[in-house]
């Protein structure tokens, strides 16, 4: 079982990080929260959640990486809830910071959780019901100290659009509608960073 991977960050998008350790490049699915934390770093340490999917012709082995143990713990709690799969949990941690999501669960704010793409009212209420006591008992709410960075990028170009659309595609959205929403956002906010573009797009894509 892999606890964490520490090494050179060789490639990074809002949805995927490649970390080279001892000559091996590990591709890890990440959330926007982790992306924001490790952006610009040359060396990173990502806490790992391993997922083995069996059935059908091929088994798949997927690695998820998290900048903090707290985010990984919250992710594991989320996927323990009925109706919340790996991609939905990552979507939740991309739409809200770990602190925002943790506070929403602890305070019973189903409206905020329902605002995440793909989450209905019943699922939001189930998340709160299943995890509220766990959030309090494990102390994650007290441990989380997330400070959001809003450093405006100096340029807006095709690279920003392409990276945002790529991230949305990896999260399960179709490229064409994703591109339309991304262009709309960049037209309104020319200096918005790619992770913020993706976060805003998650709210707008229908």
PDB file of C-alpha atoms in Angstrom:
ATOM      1  CA  UNK A   1       0.000   0.000   0.000  1.00  0.00           C
ATOM      2  CA  UNK A   2       1.355   3.409  -1.000  1.00  0.00           C
ATOM      3  CA  UNK A   3       1.147   6.045   1.750  1.00  0.00           C
ATOM      4  CA  UNK A   4       2.643   8.946  -0.201  1.00  0.00           C
ATOM      5  CA  UNK A   5       4.805   9.734  -3.213  1.00  0.00           C
ATOM      6  CA  UNK A   6       7.563  12.317  -2.932  1.00  0.00           C
ATOM      7  CA  UNK A   7       9.569  13.535  -5.886  1.00  0.00           C
ATOM      8  CA  UNK A   8       9.896  15.925  -8.810  1.00  0.00           C
ATOM      9  CA  UNK A   9       6.697  17.375 -10.224  1.00  0.00           C
ATOM     10  CA  UNK A  10       7.235  16.774 -13.942  1.00  0.00           C
ATOM     11  CA  UNK A  11       3.761  17.579 -15.263  1.00  0.00           C
ATOM     12  CA  UNK A  12       0.718  19.293 -13.809  1.00  0.00           C
ATOM     13  CA  UNK A  13      -2.826  20.054 -14.938  1.00  0.00           C
ATOM     14  CA  UNK A  14      -5.824  20.994 -12.771  1.00  0.00           C
ATOM     15  CA  UNK A  15      -6.868  17.325 -12.777  1.00  0.00           C
ATOM     16  CA  UNK A  16      -3.597  15.356 -12.971  1.00  0.00           C
ATOM     17  CA  UNK A  17      -0.107  15.489 -11.462  1.00  0.00           C
ATOM     18  CA  UNK A  18       2.878  13.425 -12.593  1.00  0.00           C
ATOM     19  CA  UNK A  19       5.480  12.891  -9.881  1.00  0.00           C
ATOM     20  CA  UNK A  20       8.817  11.242 -10.658  1.00  0.00           C
ATOM     21  CA  UNK A  21      10.276   9.200  -7.804  1.00  0.00           C
ATOM     22  CA  UNK A  22      13.314   6.937  -8.197  1.00  0.00           C
ATOM     23  CA  UNK A  23      13.028   7.042 -11.981  1.00  0.00           C
ATOM     24  CA  UNK A  24       9.332   6.174 -12.095  1.00  0.00           C
ATOM     25  CA  UNK A  25       6.673   8.691 -13.134  1.00  0.00           C
ATOM     26  CA  UNK A  26       3.452   8.289 -11.159  1.00  0.00           C
ATOM     27  CA  UNK A  27       0.255   9.791 -12.619  1.00  0.00           C
ATOM     28  CA  UNK A  28      -2.079  10.874  -9.834  1.00  0.00           C
ATOM     29  CA  UNK A  29      -5.596  12.228 -10.201  1.00  0.00           C
ATOM     30  CA  UNK A  30      -5.908  15.393  -8.134  1.00  0.00           C
ATOM     31  CA  UNK A  31      -8.519  17.967  -7.100  1.00  0.00           C
ATOM     32  CA  UNK A  32      -8.372  21.696  -7.806  1.00  0.00           C
ATOM     33  CA  UNK A  33      -7.582  22.230  -4.120  1.00  0.00           C
ATOM     34  CA  UNK A  34      -4.422  20.118  -4.411  1.00  0.00           C
ATOM     35  CA  UNK A  35      -3.577  21.733  -7.759  1.00  0.00           C
ATOM     36  CA  UNK A  36      -3.692  25.187  -6.174  1.00  0.00           C
ATOM     37  CA  UNK A  37      -1.417  24.083  -3.321  1.00  0.00           C
ATOM     38  CA  UNK A  38       1.302  22.462  -5.439  1.00  0.00           C
ATOM     39  CA  UNK A  39       1.246  24.789  -8.445  1.00  0.00           C
ATOM     40  CA  UNK A  40       4.696  26.283  -9.057  1.00  0.00           C
ATOM     41  CA  UNK A  41       6.522  23.725  -6.910  1.00  0.00           C
ATOM     42  CA  UNK A  42       9.380  21.606  -8.270  1.00  0.00           C
ATOM     43  CA  UNK A  43       9.321  18.968  -5.522  1.00  0.00           C
ATOM     44  CA  UNK A  44       6.068  17.695  -4.022  1.00  0.00           C
ATOM     45  CA  UNK A  45       4.783  15.154  -1.537  1.00  0.00           C
ATOM     46  CA  UNK A  46       1.327  13.795  -2.316  1.00  0.00           C
ATOM     47  CA  UNK A  47      -0.621  11.501  -0.014  1.00  0.00           C
ATOM     48  CA  UNK A  48      -2.034   8.611  -2.008  1.00  0.00           C
ATOM     49  CA  UNK A  49      -5.352   6.831  -2.201  1.00  0.00           C
ATOM     50  CA  UNK A  50      -5.255   3.695  -4.341  1.00  0.00           C
ATOM     51  CA  UNK A  51      -8.320   2.430  -6.161  1.00  0.00           C
ATOM     52  CA  UNK A  52      -8.562  -0.935  -7.867  1.00  0.00           C
ATOM     53  CA  UNK A  53     -11.560  -1.421 -10.128  1.00  0.00           C
ATOM     54  CA  UNK A  54     -12.339  -5.011 -11.091  1.00  0.00           C
ATOM     55  CA  UNK A  55     -14.837  -6.509 -13.483  1.00  0.00           C
ATOM     56  CA  UNK A  56     -15.215  -6.657 -17.216  1.00  0.00           C
ATOM     57  CA  UNK A  57     -12.285  -7.505 -19.454  1.00  0.00           C
ATOM     58  CA  UNK A  58      -9.700  -5.306 -17.762  1.00  0.00           C
ATOM     59  CA  UNK A  59      -8.984  -4.348 -14.184  1.00  0.00           C
ATOM     60  CA  UNK A  60      -7.868  -0.761 -13.611  1.00  0.00           C
ATOM     61  CA  UNK A  61      -5.584   0.639 -10.953  1.00  0.00           C
ATOM     62  CA  UNK A  62      -5.881   4.368 -10.273  1.00  0.00           C
ATOM     63  CA  UNK A  63      -3.911   6.624  -7.955  1.00  0.00           C
ATOM     64  CA  UNK A  64      -5.377   9.750  -6.360  1.00  0.00           C
ATOM     65  CA  UNK A  65      -3.028  12.331  -4.855  1.00  0.00           C
ATOM     66  CA  UNK A  66      -3.713  14.867  -2.115  1.00  0.00           C
ATOM     67  CA  UNK A  67      -1.636  17.768  -0.829  1.00  0.00           C
ATOM     68  CA  UNK A  68      -2.639  17.055   2.784  1.00  0.00           C
ATOM     69  CA  UNK A  69      -3.648  14.062   4.879  1.00  0.00           C
ATOM     70  CA  UNK A  70      -6.818  15.942   5.840  1.00  0.00           C
ATOM     71  CA  UNK A  71      -7.988  16.234   2.230  1.00  0.00           C
ATOM     72  CA  UNK A  72      -7.305  12.530   1.680  1.00  0.00           C
ATOM     73  CA  UNK A  73      -9.241  11.642   4.831  1.00  0.00           C
ATOM     74  CA  UNK A  74     -12.166  13.783   3.688  1.00  0.00           C
ATOM     75  CA  UNK A  75     -12.046  12.143   0.243  1.00  0.00           C
ATOM     76  CA  UNK A  76     -12.147   8.677   1.808  1.00  0.00           C
ATOM     77  CA  UNK A  77     -15.109   9.684   3.939  1.00  0.00           C
ATOM     78  CA  UNK A  78     -16.938  10.995   0.874  1.00  0.00           C
ATOM     79  CA  UNK A  79     -16.533   7.799  -1.165  1.00  0.00           C
ATOM     80  CA  UNK A  80     -17.865   5.802   1.798  1.00  0.00           C
ATOM     81  CA  UNK A  81     -21.240   7.521   1.317  1.00  0.00           C
ATOM     82  CA  UNK A  82     -23.753   5.648  -0.839  1.00  0.00           C
ATOM     83  CA  UNK A  83     -24.046   7.340  -4.214  1.00  0.00           C
ATOM     84  CA  UNK A  84     -20.681   9.127  -4.031  1.00  0.00           C
ATOM     85  CA  UNK A  85     -18.090   7.626  -6.355  1.00  0.00           C
ATOM     86  CA  UNK A  86     -14.451   8.515  -6.904  1.00  0.00           C
ATOM     87  CA  UNK A  87     -15.148  11.099  -9.605  1.00  0.00           C
ATOM     88  CA  UNK A  88     -17.987  12.743  -7.680  1.00  0.00           C
ATOM     89  CA  UNK A  89     -15.824  13.013  -4.556  1.00  0.00           C
ATOM     90  CA  UNK A  90     -13.057  14.650  -6.586  1.00  0.00           C
ATOM     91  CA  UNK A  91     -15.634  16.985  -8.128  1.00  0.00           C
ATOM     92  CA  UNK A  92     -16.749  18.019  -4.650  1.00  0.00           C
ATOM     93  CA  UNK A  93     -13.160  18.747  -3.605  1.00  0.00           C
ATOM     94  CA  UNK A  94     -12.667  20.740  -6.809  1.00  0.00           C
ATOM     95  CA  UNK A  95     -15.813  22.838  -6.412  1.00  0.00           C
ATOM     96  CA  UNK A  96     -15.221  23.539  -2.709  1.00  0.00           C
ATOM     97  CA  UNK A  97     -12.042  23.725  -0.670  1.00  0.00           C
ATOM     98  CA  UNK A  98     -11.641  20.988   1.959  1.00  0.00           C
ATOM     99  CA  UNK A  99     -12.369  23.577   4.658  1.00  0.00           C
ATOM    100  CA  UNK A 100     -15.530  24.821   2.911  1.00  0.00           C
ATOM    101  CA  UNK A 101     -16.800  21.285   2.361  1.00  0.00           C
ATOM    102  CA  UNK A 102     -15.949  20.231   5.894  1.00  0.00           C
ATOM    103  CA  UNK A 103     -17.709  23.241   7.364  1.00  0.00           C
ATOM    104  CA  UNK A 104     -20.759  22.674   5.139  1.00  0.00           C
ATOM    105  CA  UNK A 105     -21.041  19.096   6.426  1.00  0.00           C
ATOM    106  CA  UNK A 106     -20.481  20.084  10.049  1.00  0.00           C
ATOM    107  CA  UNK A 107     -23.063  22.893   9.815  1.00  0.00           C
ATOM    108  CA  UNK A 108     -25.639  20.900   7.838  1.00  0.00           C
ATOM    109  CA  UNK A 109     -25.468  23.250   4.850  1.00  0.00           C
ATOM    110  CA  UNK A 110     -27.096  20.999   2.243  1.00  0.00           C
ATOM    111  CA  UNK A 111     -27.692  23.968  -0.064  1.00  0.00           C
ATOM    112  CA  UNK A 112     -23.938  24.578  -0.480  1.00  0.00           C
ATOM    113  CA  UNK A 113     -23.218  20.889  -1.062  1.00  0.00           C
ATOM    114  CA  UNK A 114     -26.136  20.642  -3.522  1.00  0.00           C
ATOM    115  CA  UNK A 115     -24.461  23.426  -5.503  1.00  0.00           C
ATOM    116  CA  UNK A 116     -21.773  20.963  -6.596  1.00  0.00           C
ATOM    117  CA  UNK A 117     -22.383  19.663 -10.130  1.00  0.00           C
ATOM    118  CA  UNK A 118     -24.077  16.256 -10.041  1.00  0.00           C
ATOM    119  CA  UNK A 119     -25.128  16.414  -6.384  1.00  0.00           C
ATOM    120  CA  UNK A 120     -28.867  16.377  -5.695  1.00  0.00           C
ATOM    121  CA  UNK A 121     -30.607  17.368  -2.483  1.00  0.00           C
ATOM    122  CA  UNK A 122     -31.010  13.786  -1.253  1.00  0.00           C
ATOM    123  CA  UNK A 123     -27.343  13.013  -1.841  1.00  0.00           C
ATOM    124  CA  UNK A 124     -26.287  16.247  -0.110  1.00  0.00           C
ATOM    125  CA  UNK A 125     -28.443  15.370   2.886  1.00  0.00           C
ATOM    126  CA  UNK A 126     -27.022  11.830   2.943  1.00  0.00           C
ATOM    127  CA  UNK A 127     -23.470  13.207   2.974  1.00  0.00           C
ATOM    128  CA  UNK A 128     -24.331  15.381   5.968  1.00  0.00           C
ATOM    129  CA  UNK A 129     -26.153  12.581   7.786  1.00  0.00           C
ATOM    130  CA  UNK A 130     -23.367  10.040   7.246  1.00  0.00           C
ATOM    131  CA  UNK A 131     -20.360  12.295   7.825  1.00  0.00           C
ATOM    132  CA  UNK A 132     -21.337  15.005  10.301  1.00  0.00           C
ATOM    133  CA  UNK A 133     -20.394  12.988  13.378  1.00  0.00           C
ATOM    134  CA  UNK A 134     -17.246  11.648  11.700  1.00  0.00           C
ATOM    135  CA  UNK A 135     -16.104  15.169  10.791  1.00  0.00           C
ATOM    136  CA  UNK A 136     -16.423  16.223  14.420  1.00  0.00           C
ATOM    137  CA  UNK A 137     -15.006  13.048  16.004  1.00  0.00           C
ATOM    138  CA  UNK A 138     -11.929  12.839  13.760  1.00  0.00           C
ATOM    139  CA  UNK A 139     -11.060  16.503  14.312  1.00  0.00           C
ATOM    140  CA  UNK A 140     -10.580  17.229  10.616  1.00  0.00           C
ATOM    141  CA  UNK A 141     -12.532  20.486  10.906  1.00  0.00           C
ATOM    142  CA  UNK A 142     -10.088  21.712  13.529  1.00  0.00           C
ATOM    143  CA  UNK A 143      -7.039  20.564  11.576  1.00  0.00           C
ATOM    144  CA  UNK A 144      -7.951  22.151   8.238  1.00  0.00           C
ATOM    145  CA  UNK A 145      -6.359  25.535   7.642  1.00  0.00           C
ATOM    146  CA  UNK A 146      -6.948  26.294   3.979  1.00  0.00           C
ATOM    147  CA  UNK A 147      -5.932  29.729   2.698  1.00  0.00           C
ATOM    148  CA  UNK A 148      -7.053  30.381  -0.847  1.00  0.00           C
ATOM    149  CA  UNK A 149      -4.710  32.119  -3.211  1.00  0.00           C
ATOM    150  CA  UNK A 150      -6.075  34.456  -5.846  1.00  0.00           C
ATOM    151  CA  UNK A 151      -2.947  35.387  -7.785  1.00  0.00           C
ATOM    152  CA  UNK A 152      -4.080  36.782 -11.103  1.00  0.00           C
ATOM    153  CA  UNK A 153      -2.226  35.469 -14.104  1.00  0.00           C
ATOM    154  CA  UNK A 154      -0.563  38.124 -16.271  1.00  0.00           C
ATOM    155  CA  UNK A 155      -1.867  36.681 -19.548  1.00  0.00           C
ATOM    156  CA  UNK A 156      -4.880  35.016 -21.037  1.00  0.00           C
ATOM    157  CA  UNK A 157      -4.194  32.759 -23.979  1.00  0.00           C
ATOM    158  CA  UNK A 158      -5.129  29.544 -25.694  1.00  0.00           C
ATOM    159  CA  UNK A 159      -3.035  27.558 -23.207  1.00  0.00           C
ATOM    160  CA  UNK A 160      -5.334  28.599 -20.345  1.00  0.00           C
ATOM    161  CA  UNK A 161      -8.423  27.622 -22.326  1.00  0.00           C
ATOM    162  CA  UNK A 162      -6.968  24.293 -23.475  1.00  0.00           C
ATOM    163  CA  UNK A 163      -5.808  23.322 -19.987  1.00  0.00           C
ATOM    164  CA  UNK A 164      -9.195  24.161 -18.473  1.00  0.00           C
ATOM    165  CA  UNK A 165     -11.093  22.216 -21.140  1.00  0.00           C
ATOM    166  CA  UNK A 166      -8.723  19.264 -20.707  1.00  0.00           C
ATOM    167  CA  UNK A 167      -9.344  19.244 -16.956  1.00  0.00           C
ATOM    168  CA  UNK A 168     -13.124  19.375 -17.431  1.00  0.00           C
ATOM    169  CA  UNK A 169     -12.939  16.535 -19.965  1.00  0.00           C
ATOM    170  CA  UNK A 170     -10.984  14.415 -17.464  1.00  0.00           C
ATOM    171  CA  UNK A 171     -13.690  15.147 -14.897  1.00  0.00           C
ATOM    172  CA  UNK A 172     -16.243  13.615 -17.268  1.00  0.00           C
ATOM    173  CA  UNK A 173     -17.672  16.543 -19.245  1.00  0.00           C
ATOM    174  CA  UNK A 174     -17.903  16.701 -23.051  1.00  0.00           C
ATOM    175  CA  UNK A 175     -15.250  18.889 -24.728  1.00  0.00           C
ATOM    176  CA  UNK A 176     -17.597  21.047 -26.835  1.00  0.00           C
ATOM    177  CA  UNK A 177     -19.857  22.409 -24.059  1.00  0.00           C
ATOM    178  CA  UNK A 178     -16.827  22.678 -21.777  1.00  0.00           C
ATOM    179  CA  UNK A 179     -14.996  24.836 -24.311  1.00  0.00           C
ATOM    180  CA  UNK A 180     -18.042  27.074 -24.754  1.00  0.00           C
ATOM    181  CA  UNK A 181     -18.313  27.731 -21.012  1.00  0.00           C
ATOM    182  CA  UNK A 182     -14.557  28.248 -20.620  1.00  0.00           C
ATOM    183  CA  UNK A 183     -14.472  30.829 -23.419  1.00  0.00           C
ATOM    184  CA  UNK A 184     -17.448  32.583 -21.836  1.00  0.00           C
ATOM    185  CA  UNK A 185     -15.676  32.766 -18.469  1.00  0.00           C
ATOM    186  CA  UNK A 186     -12.374  33.965 -19.944  1.00  0.00           C
ATOM    187  CA  UNK A 187     -14.229  36.660 -21.891  1.00  0.00           C
ATOM    188  CA  UNK A 188     -15.738  37.926 -18.639  1.00  0.00           C
ATOM    189  CA  UNK A 189     -12.562  37.460 -16.578  1.00  0.00           C
ATOM    190  CA  UNK A 190      -9.487  37.704 -18.843  1.00  0.00           C
ATOM    191  CA  UNK A 191      -6.981  37.425 -15.960  1.00  0.00           C
ATOM    192  CA  UNK A 192      -8.550  34.438 -14.197  1.00  0.00           C
ATOM    193  CA  UNK A 193      -6.181  31.556 -13.411  1.00  0.00           C
ATOM    194  CA  UNK A 194      -6.897  28.153 -14.884  1.00  0.00           C
ATOM    195  CA  UNK A 195      -7.958  26.494 -11.616  1.00  0.00           C
ATOM    196  CA  UNK A 196     -10.461  29.283 -10.961  1.00  0.00           C
ATOM    197  CA  UNK A 197     -11.746  28.977 -14.533  1.00  0.00           C
ATOM    198  CA  UNK A 198     -12.368  25.273 -13.967  1.00  0.00           C
ATOM    199  CA  UNK A 199     -14.031  25.918 -10.614  1.00  0.00           C
ATOM    200  CA  UNK A 200     -16.354  28.504 -12.169  1.00  0.00           C
ATOM    201  CA  UNK A 201     -17.074  26.212 -15.113  1.00  0.00           C
ATOM    202  CA  UNK A 202     -18.174  23.451 -12.729  1.00  0.00           C
ATOM    203  CA  UNK A 203     -20.945  25.796 -11.566  1.00  0.00           C
ATOM    204  CA  UNK A 204     -22.091  26.720 -15.066  1.00  0.00           C
ATOM    205  CA  UNK A 205     -21.931  23.559 -17.158  1.00  0.00           C
ATOM    206  CA  UNK A 206     -25.390  22.067 -17.671  1.00  0.00           C
TER     207      UNK A 206
END
